[in-house]
CSV table of C-alpha atoms and ligand atoms in Angstrom, one decimal:
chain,number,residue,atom,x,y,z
W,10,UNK,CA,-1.6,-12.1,19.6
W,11,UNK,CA,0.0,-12.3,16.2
W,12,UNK,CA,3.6,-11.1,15.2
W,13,UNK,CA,4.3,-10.5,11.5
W,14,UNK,CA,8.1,-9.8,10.9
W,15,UNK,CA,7.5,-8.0,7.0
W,16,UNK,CA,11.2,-7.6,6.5
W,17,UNK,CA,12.1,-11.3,7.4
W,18,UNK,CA,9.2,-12.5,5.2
W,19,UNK,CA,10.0,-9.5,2.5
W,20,UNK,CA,13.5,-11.0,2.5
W,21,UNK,CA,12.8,-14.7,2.2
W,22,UNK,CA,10.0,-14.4,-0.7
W,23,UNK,CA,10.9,-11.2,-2.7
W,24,UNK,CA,10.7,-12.3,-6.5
W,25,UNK,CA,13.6,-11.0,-8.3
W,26,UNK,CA,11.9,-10.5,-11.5
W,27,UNK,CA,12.9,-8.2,-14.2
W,28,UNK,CA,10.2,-5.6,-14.1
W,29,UNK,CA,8.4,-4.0,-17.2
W,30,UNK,CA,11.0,-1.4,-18.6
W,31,UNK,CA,9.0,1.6,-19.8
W,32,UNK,CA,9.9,3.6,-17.6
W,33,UNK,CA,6.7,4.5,-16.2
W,34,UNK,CA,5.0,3.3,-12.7
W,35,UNK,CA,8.4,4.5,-10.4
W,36,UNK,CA,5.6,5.8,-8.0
W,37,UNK,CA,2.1,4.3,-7.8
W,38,UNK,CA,-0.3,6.0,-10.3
W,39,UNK,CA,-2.4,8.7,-9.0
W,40,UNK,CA,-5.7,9.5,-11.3
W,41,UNK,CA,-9.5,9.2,-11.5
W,42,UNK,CA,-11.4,6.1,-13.4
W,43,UNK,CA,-14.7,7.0,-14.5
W,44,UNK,CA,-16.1,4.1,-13.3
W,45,UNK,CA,-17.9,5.9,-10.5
W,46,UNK,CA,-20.6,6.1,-12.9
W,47,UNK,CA,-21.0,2.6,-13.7
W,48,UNK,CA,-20.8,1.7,-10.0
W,49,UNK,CA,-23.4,4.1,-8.9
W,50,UNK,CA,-25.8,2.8,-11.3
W,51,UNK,CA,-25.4,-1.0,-10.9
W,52,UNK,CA,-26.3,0.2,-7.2
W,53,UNK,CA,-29.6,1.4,-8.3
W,54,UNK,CA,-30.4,-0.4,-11.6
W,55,UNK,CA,-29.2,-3.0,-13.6
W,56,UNK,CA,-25.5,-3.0,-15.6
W,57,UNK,CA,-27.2,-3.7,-18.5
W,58,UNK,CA,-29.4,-0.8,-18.3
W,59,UNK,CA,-27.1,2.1,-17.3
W,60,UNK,CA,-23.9,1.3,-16.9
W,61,UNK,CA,-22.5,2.8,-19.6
W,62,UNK,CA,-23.5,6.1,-18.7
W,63,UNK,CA,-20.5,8.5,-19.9
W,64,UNK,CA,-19.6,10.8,-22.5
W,65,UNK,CA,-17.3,13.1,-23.3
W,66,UNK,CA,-18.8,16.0,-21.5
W,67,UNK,CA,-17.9,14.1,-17.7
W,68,UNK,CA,-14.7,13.4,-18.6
W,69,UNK,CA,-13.5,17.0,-19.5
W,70,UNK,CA,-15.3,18.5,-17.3
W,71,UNK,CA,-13.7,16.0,-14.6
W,72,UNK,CA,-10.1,16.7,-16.0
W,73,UNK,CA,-11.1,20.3,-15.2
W,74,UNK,CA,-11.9,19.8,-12.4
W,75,UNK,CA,-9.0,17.8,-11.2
W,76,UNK,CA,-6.6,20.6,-13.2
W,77,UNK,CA,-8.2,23.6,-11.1
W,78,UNK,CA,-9.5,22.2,-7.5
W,79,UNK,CA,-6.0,21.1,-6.2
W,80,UNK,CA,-5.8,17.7,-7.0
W,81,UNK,CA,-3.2,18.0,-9.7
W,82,UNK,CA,-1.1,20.1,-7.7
W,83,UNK,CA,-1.3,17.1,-5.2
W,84,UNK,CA,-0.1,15.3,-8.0
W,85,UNK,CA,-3.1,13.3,-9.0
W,86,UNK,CA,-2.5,13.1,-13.5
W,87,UNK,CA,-4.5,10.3,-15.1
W,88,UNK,CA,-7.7,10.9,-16.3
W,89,UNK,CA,-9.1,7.5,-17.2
W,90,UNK,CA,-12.0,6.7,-19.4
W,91,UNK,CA,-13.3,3.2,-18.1
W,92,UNK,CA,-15.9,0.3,-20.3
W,93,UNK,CA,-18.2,2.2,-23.2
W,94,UNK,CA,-16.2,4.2,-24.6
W,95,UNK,CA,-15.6,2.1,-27.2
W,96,UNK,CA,-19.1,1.0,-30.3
W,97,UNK,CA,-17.2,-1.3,-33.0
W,98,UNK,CA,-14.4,-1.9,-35.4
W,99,UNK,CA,-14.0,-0.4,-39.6
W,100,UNK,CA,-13.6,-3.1,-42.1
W,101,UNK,CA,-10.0,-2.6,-41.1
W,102,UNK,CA,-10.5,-3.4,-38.0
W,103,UNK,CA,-9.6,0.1,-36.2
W,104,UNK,CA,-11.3,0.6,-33.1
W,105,UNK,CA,-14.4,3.4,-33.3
W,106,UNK,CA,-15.7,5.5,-30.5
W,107,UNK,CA,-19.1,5.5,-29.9
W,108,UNK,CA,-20.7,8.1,-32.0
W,109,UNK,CA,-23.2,9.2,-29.1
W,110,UNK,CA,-20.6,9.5,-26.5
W,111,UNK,CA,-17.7,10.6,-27.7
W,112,UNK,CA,-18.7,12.3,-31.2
W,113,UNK,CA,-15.3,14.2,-31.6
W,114,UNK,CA,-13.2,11.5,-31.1
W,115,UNK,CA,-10.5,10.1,-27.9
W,116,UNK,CA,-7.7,12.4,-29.5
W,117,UNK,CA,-9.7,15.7,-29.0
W,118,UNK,CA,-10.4,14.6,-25.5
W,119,UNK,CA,-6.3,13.5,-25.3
W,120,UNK,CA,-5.4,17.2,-26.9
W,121,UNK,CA,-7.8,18.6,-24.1
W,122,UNK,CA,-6.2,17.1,-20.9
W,123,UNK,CA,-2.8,17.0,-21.8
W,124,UNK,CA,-3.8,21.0,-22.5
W,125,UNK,CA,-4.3,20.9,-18.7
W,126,UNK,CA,-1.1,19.5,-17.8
W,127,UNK,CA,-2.7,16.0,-17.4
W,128,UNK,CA,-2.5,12.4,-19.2
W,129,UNK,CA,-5.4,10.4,-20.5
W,130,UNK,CA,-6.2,6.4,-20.1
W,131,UNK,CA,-8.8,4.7,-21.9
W,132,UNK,CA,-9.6,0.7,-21.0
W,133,UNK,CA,-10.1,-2.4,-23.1
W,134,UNK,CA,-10.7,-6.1,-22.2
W,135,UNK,CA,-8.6,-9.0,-23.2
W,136,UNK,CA,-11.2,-11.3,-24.4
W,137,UNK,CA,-13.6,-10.8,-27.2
W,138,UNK,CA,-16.0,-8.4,-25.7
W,139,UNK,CA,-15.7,-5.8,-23.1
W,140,UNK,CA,-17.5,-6.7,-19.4
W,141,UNK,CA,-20.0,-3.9,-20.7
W,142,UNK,CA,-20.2,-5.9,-24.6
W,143,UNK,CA,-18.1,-3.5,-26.5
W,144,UNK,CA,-15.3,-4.6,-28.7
W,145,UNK,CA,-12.8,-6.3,-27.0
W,146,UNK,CA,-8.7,-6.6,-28.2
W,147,UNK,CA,-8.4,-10.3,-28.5
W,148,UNK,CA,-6.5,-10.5,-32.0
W,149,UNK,CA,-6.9,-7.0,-32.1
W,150,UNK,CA,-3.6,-5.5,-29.7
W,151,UNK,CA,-1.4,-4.3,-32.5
W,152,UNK,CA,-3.9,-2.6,-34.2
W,153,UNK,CA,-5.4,-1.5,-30.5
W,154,UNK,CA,-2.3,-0.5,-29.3
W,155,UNK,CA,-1.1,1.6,-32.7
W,156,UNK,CA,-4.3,3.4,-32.9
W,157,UNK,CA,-4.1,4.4,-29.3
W,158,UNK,CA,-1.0,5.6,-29.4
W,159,UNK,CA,-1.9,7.5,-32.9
W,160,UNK,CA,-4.7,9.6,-30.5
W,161,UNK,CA,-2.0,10.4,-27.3
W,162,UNK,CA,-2.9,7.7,-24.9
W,163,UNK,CA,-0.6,8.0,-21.8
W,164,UNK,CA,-2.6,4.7,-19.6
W,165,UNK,CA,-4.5,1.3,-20.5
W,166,UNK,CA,-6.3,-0.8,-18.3
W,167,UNK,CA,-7.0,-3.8,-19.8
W,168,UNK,CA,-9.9,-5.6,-18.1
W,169,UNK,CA,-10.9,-9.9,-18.2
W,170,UNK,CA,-14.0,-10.4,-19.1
W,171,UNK,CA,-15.3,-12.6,-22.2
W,172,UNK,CA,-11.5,-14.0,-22.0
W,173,UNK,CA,-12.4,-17.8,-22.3
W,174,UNK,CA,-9.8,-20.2,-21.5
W,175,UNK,CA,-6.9,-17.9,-22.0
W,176,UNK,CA,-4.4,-17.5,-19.5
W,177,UNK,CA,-3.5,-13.7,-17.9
W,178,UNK,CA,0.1,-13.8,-18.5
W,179,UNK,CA,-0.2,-14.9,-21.9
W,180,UNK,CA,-2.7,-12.3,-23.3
W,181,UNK,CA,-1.9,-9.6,-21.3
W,182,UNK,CA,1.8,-9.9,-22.5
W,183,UNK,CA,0.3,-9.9,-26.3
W,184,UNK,CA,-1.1,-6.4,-25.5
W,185,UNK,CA,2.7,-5.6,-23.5
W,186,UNK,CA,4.6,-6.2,-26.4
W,187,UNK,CA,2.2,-4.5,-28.9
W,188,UNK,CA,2.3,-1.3,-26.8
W,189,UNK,CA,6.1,-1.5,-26.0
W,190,UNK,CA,5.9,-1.3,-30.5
W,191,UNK,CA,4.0,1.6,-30.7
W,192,UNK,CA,7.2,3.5,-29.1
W,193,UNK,CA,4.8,5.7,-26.6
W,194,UNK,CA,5.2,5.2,-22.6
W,195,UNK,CA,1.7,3.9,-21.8
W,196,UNK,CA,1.0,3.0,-18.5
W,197,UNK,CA,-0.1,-0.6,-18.5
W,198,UNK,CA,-2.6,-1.8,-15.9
W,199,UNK,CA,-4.0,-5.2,-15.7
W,200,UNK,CA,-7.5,-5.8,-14.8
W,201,UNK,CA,-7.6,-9.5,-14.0
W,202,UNK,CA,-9.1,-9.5,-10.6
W,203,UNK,CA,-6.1,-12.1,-8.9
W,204,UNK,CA,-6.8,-14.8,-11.3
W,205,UNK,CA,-3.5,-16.6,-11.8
W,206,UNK,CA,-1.4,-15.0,-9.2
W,207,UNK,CA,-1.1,-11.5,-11.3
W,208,UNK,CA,1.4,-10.3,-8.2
W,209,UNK,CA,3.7,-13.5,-9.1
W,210,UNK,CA,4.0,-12.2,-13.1
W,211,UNK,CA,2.3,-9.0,-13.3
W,212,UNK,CA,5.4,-6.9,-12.6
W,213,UNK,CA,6.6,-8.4,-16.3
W,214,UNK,CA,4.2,-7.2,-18.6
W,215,UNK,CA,2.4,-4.4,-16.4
W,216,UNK,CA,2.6,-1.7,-14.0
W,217,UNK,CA,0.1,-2.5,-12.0
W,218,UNK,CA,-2.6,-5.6,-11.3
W,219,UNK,CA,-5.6,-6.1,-9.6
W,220,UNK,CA,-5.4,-8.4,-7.0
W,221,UNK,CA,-9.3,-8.4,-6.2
W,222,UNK,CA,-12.5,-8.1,-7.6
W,223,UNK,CA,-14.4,-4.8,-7.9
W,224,UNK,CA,-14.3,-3.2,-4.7
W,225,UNK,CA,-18.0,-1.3,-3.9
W,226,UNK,CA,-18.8,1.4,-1.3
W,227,UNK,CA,-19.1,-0.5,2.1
W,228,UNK,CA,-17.2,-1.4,4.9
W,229,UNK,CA,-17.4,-5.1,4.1
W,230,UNK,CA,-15.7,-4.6,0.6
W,231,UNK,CA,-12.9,-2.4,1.9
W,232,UNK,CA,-12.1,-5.3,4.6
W,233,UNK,CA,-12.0,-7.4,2.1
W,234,UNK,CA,-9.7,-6.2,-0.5
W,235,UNK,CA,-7.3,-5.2,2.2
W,236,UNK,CA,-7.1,-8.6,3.7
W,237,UNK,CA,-6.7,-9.9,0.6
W,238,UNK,CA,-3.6,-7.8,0.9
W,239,UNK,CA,-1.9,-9.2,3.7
W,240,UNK,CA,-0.2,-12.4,2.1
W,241,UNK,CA,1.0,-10.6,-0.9
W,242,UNK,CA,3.1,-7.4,0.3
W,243,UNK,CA,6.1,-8.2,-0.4
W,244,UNK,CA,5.5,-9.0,-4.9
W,245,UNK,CA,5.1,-5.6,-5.6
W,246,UNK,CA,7.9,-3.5,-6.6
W,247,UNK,CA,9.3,0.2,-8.0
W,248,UNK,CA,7.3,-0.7,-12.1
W,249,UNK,CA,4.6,-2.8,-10.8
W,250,UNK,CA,2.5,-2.5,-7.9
W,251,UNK,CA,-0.5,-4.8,-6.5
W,252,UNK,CA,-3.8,-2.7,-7.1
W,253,UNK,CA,-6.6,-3.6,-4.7
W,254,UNK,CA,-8.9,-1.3,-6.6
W,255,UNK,CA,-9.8,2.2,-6.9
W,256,UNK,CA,-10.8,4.6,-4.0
W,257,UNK,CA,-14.5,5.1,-3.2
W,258,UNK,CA,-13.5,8.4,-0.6
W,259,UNK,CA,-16.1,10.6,-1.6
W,260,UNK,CA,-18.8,8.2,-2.7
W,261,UNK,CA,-21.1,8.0,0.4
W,262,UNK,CA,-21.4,4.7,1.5
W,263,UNK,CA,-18.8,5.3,4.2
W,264,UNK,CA,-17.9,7.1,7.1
W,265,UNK,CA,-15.7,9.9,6.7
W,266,UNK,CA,-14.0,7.8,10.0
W,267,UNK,CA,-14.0,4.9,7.4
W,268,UNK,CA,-12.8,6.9,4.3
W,269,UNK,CA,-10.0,8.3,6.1
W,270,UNK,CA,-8.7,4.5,7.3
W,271,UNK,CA,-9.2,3.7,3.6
W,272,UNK,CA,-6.7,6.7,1.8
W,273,UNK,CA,-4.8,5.4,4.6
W,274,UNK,CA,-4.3,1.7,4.1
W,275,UNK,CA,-4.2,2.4,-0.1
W,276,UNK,CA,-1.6,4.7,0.4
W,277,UNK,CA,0.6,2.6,3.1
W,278,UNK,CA,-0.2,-0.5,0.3
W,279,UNK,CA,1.1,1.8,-2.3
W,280,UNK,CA,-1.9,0.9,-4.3
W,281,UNK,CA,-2.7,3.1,-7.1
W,282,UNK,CA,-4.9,6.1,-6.0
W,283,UNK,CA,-7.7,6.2,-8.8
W,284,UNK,CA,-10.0,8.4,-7.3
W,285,UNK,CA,-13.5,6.6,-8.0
W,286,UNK,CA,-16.0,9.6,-7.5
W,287,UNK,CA,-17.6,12.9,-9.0
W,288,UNK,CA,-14.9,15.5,-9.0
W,289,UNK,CA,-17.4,17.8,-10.7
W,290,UNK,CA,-18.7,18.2,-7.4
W,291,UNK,CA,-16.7,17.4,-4.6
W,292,UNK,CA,-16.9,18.7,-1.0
W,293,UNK,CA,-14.2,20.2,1.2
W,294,UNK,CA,-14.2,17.4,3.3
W,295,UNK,CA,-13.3,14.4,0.7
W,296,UNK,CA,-11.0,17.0,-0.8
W,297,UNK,CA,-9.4,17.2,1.9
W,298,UNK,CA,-8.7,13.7,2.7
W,299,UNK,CA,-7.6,13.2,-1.3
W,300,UNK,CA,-5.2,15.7,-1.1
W,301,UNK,CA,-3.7,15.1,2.8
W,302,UNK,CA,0.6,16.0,1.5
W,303,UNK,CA,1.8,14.0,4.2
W,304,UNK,CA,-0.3,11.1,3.4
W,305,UNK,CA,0.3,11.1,-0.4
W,306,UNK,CA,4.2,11.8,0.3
W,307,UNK,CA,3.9,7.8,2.0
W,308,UNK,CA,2.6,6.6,-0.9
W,309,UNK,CA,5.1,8.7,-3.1
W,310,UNK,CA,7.9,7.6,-1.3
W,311,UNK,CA,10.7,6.6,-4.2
W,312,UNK,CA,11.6,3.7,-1.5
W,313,UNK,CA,8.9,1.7,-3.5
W,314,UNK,CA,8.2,-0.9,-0.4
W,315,UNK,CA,5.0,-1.2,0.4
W,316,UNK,CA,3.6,-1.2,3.8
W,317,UNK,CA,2.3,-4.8,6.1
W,318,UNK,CA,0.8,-5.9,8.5
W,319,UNK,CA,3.3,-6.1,11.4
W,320,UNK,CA,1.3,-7.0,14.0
W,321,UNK,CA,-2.4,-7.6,15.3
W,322,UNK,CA,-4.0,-7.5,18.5
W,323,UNK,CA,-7.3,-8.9,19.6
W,324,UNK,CA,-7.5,-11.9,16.8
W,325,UNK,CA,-6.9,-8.8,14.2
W,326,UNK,CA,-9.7,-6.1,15.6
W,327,UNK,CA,-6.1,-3.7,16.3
W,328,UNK,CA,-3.9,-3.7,13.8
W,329,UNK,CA,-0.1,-2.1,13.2
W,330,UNK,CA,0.6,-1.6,9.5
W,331,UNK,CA,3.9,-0.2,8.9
W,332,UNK,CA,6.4,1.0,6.0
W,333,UNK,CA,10.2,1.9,5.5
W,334,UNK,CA,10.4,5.1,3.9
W,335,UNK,CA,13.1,6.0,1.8
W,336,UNK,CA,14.9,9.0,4.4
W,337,UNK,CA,14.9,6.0,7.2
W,338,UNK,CA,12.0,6.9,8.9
W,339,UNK,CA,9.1,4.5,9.7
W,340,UNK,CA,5.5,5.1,8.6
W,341,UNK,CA,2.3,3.4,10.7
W,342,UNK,CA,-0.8,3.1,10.7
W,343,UNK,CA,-2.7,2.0,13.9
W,344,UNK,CA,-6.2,1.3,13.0
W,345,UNK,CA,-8.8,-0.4,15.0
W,346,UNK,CA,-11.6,-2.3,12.9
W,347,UNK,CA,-13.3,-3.2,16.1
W,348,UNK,CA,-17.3,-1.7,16.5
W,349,UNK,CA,-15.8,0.6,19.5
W,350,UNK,CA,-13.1,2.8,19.9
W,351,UNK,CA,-9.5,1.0,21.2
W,352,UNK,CA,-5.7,2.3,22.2
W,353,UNK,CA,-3.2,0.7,20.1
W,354,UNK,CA,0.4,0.5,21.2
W,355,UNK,CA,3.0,0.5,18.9
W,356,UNK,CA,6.4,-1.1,20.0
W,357,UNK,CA,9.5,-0.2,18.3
W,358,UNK,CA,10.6,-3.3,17.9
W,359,UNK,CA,7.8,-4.0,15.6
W,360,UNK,CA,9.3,-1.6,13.2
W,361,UNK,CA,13.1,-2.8,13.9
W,362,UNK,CA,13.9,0.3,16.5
W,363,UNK,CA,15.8,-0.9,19.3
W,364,UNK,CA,13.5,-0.3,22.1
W,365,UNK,CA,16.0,1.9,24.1
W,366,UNK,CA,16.0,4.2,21.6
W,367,UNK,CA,14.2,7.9,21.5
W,368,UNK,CA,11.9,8.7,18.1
W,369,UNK,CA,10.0,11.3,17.4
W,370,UNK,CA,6.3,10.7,16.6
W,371,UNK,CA,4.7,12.7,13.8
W,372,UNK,CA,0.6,12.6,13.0
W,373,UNK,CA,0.6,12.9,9.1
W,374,UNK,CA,-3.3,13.5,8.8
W,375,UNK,CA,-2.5,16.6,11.5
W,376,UNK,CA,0.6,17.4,10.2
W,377,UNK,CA,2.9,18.0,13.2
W,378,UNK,CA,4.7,16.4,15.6
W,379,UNK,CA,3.0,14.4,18.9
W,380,UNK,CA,6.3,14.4,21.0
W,381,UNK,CA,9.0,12.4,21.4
W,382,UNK,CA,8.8,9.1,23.3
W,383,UNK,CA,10.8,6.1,24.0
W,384,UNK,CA,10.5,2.2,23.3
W,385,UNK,CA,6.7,2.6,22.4
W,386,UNK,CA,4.2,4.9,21.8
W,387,UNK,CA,0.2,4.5,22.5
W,388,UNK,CA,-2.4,5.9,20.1
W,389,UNK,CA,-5.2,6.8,22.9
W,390,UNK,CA,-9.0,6.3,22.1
W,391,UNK,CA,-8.9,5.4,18.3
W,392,UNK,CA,-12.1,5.8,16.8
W,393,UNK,CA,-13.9,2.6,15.6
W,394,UNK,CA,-13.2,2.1,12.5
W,395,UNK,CA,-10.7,4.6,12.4
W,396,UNK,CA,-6.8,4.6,12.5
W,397,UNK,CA,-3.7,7.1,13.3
W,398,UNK,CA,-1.4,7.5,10.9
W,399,UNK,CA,2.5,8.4,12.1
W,400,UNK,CA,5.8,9.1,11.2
W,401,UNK,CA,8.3,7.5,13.3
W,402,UNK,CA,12.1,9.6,13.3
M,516,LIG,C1,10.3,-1.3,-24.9
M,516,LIG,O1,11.0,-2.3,-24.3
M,516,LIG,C2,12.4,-2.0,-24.2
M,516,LIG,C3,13.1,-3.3,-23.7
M,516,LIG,O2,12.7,-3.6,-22.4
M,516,LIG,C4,12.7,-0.8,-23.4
M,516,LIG,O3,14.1,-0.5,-23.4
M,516,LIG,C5,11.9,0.4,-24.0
M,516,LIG,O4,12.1,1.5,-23.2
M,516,LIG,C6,10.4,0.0,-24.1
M,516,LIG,N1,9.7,1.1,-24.8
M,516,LIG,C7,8.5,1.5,-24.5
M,516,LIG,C8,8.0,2.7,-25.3
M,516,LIG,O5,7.9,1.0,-23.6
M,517,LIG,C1,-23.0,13.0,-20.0
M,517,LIG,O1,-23.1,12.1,-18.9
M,517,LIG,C2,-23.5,12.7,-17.7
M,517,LIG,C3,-23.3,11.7,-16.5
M,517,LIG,O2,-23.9,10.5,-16.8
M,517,LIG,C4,-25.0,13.1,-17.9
M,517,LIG,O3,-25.4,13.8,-16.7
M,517,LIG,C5,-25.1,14.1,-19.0
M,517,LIG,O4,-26.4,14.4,-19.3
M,517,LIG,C6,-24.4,13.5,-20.3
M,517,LIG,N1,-24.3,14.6,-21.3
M,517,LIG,C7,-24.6,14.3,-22.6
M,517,LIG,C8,-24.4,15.5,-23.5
M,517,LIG,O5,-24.9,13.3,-23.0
């Protein structure tokens, strides 16, 4: 049995460093990448092949979607055009749309979603070419950042491919700087997979960095990125928050058990939530679990401290994930990774409660109150895989 005290090790490592000031990022960004394209192909065929199958078709008719089906109103706003977009450079060096793709342009797209009440992201690489072979920014970020800015831009993610020997912090603070110029908020999201530490730095130039690689649509991968998670909790801040990758709820290469653990961990992490699938033709059921209020509200919280790992049982098959919310309350999550289902106790003590003292325990997916119970509480017959998800008042 391990015991993780996250306020004692939030207190002895928290980095006091002056976080990017543009004013964006005081909540984790809520959005869709429209990667889920790409990643469904390289399932079935090659990158090279397909993977830059979008246009500008999918990505109105996803900021539609996202405008009309409730997602908006759950506060979900980027819309975020991911590798391919992009097909070369003028003899000035502006960057061109592909003429295929995106024949009217980014800025009609940007005049379209922000018609629907939503902001639009587009992606670039710091090296010399895209991961996909499109033109990257190296050299280019003034001129990258100025034009994007000319055609409304709200968000960039900048991904790390084709980067050489460069070092993160210095290129991505090239492409800071040069967007900081342009005088337009623009979300800035770093895309180096963890190289260099990102969650030591990234809060400087960016507000938000991948600590992982890609995530994919398994079990195995969303394990992964969340352990990856564990050492790391306490670097992110209100400005700049770790990003273990987008959400693949909705995708169907996991339970709906399993999907529901993973909106549940992101948003206890305060990891962005990028939905990563088709919104064009979502069911009730992913919907539903994108959408949960009381599960998006922890994520939301302006409190800005993201949830750990307080304690395991079992060599880690039980877990206790918990967060500090901004009204005082506690939020857990009690999730069993184990192949059958498990009770997991939760002691007050583990979220600094004095054990004598009487809370009340709220389920936030069923949105109502269990009861009220003193010095500990037991989550009967968690599903494998599965977690609960409280609020402790
Ligand atoms: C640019 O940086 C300055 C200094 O941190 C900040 O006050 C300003 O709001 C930033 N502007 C934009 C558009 O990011
Ligand atoms: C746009 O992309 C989607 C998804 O890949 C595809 O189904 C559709 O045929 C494309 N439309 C055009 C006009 O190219």
């Amino acid at each position: 049995m391990y015991i993780y005290k996250y306020l004692a090790i939030t207190l002895a490592f928290v980095s006091v460093i002056s976080a990017l000031n543009n004013g964006l990022g005081l909540t984790p960004q809520m959005g869709w990448n429209s990667n889920w394209i790409n990643s469904y192909y390289l399932i079935t065929y090659s990158w090279n092949y397909f993977a830059c199958n979008i246009n500008e078709t999918v990505i109105m008719e996803t900021a539609k979607a996202m405008a009309t089906n409730g997602m908006k109103d759950a506060g979900y706003v980027y819309v975020n055009i991911d590798d391919c977009w992009a097909e070369s450079r003028d003899k000035n060096g502006v960057i061109q749309p592909d003429s295929n793709t995106f024949p009217n342009g980014i800025a009609y797209i940007a005049d379209y979603v922000h018609g629907l009440g939503l902001k639009l992201g587009i992606y670039t690489d710091a090296g010399t070419e895209t991961c996909a072979g499109r033109p990257g920014s190296f050299g280019y970020e003034q001129i990258d950042a100025q034009t994007y800015a000319s055609w409304g831009i709200d968000y960039l993610k900048e991904d790390w491919c084709n980067t050489g020997s460069n070092q993160p912090l210095s290129r991505y603070s090239i492409m800071s700087q040069a967007l900081n110029a342009t005088g337009r908020p623009i979300f800035f999201s770093l895309c180096d997979w963890g190289t260099d530490n990102p969650w030591e730095w990234g809060p400087t130039v960016g507000n938000s960095f991948r600590t992982t690689g890609d995530i994919k649509d398994n079990w195995a991968s969303f394990m992964n990125n969340l352990n990856l998670q564990i050492p790391i909790t306490s670097y992110s801040q209100v400005g700049g928050w770790n990003d273990p990758d987008m959400l693949e709820v909705g995708n169907g290469g996991m339970t709906t058990t399993e999907y529901i653990s993973h909106f549940s961990l992101w948003s206890i992490l305060n990891a962005p939530l990028i939905a990563g699938n088709d919104l064009r033709n979502i069911d009730q059921t992913t919907l539903s679990i994108l959408t949960a209020p009381e599960v998006i509200a922890v994520n939301q919280d302006p409190l800005g401290k993201q949830g750990a790992l307080v304690r395991s049982y079992n060599g880690g098959l039980q877990q206790v994930w918990a967060k500090p919310m901004a009204d005082g309350s506690r939020v857990v999550v009690l999730f069993n990774t184990d192949s059958i289902s498990a009770d997991i106790q939760l002691e007050w003590v583990d979220i600094y409660v004095q054990n004598t003292a009487t809370m009340t325990v709220r389920d936030l997916w069923a949105r109502s109150d269990v009861g009220q119970y003193t010095g500990s509480y037991v989550s009967l017959n968690v599903p494998s895989h599965g977690c609960a998800m409280l609020k402790i008042y």
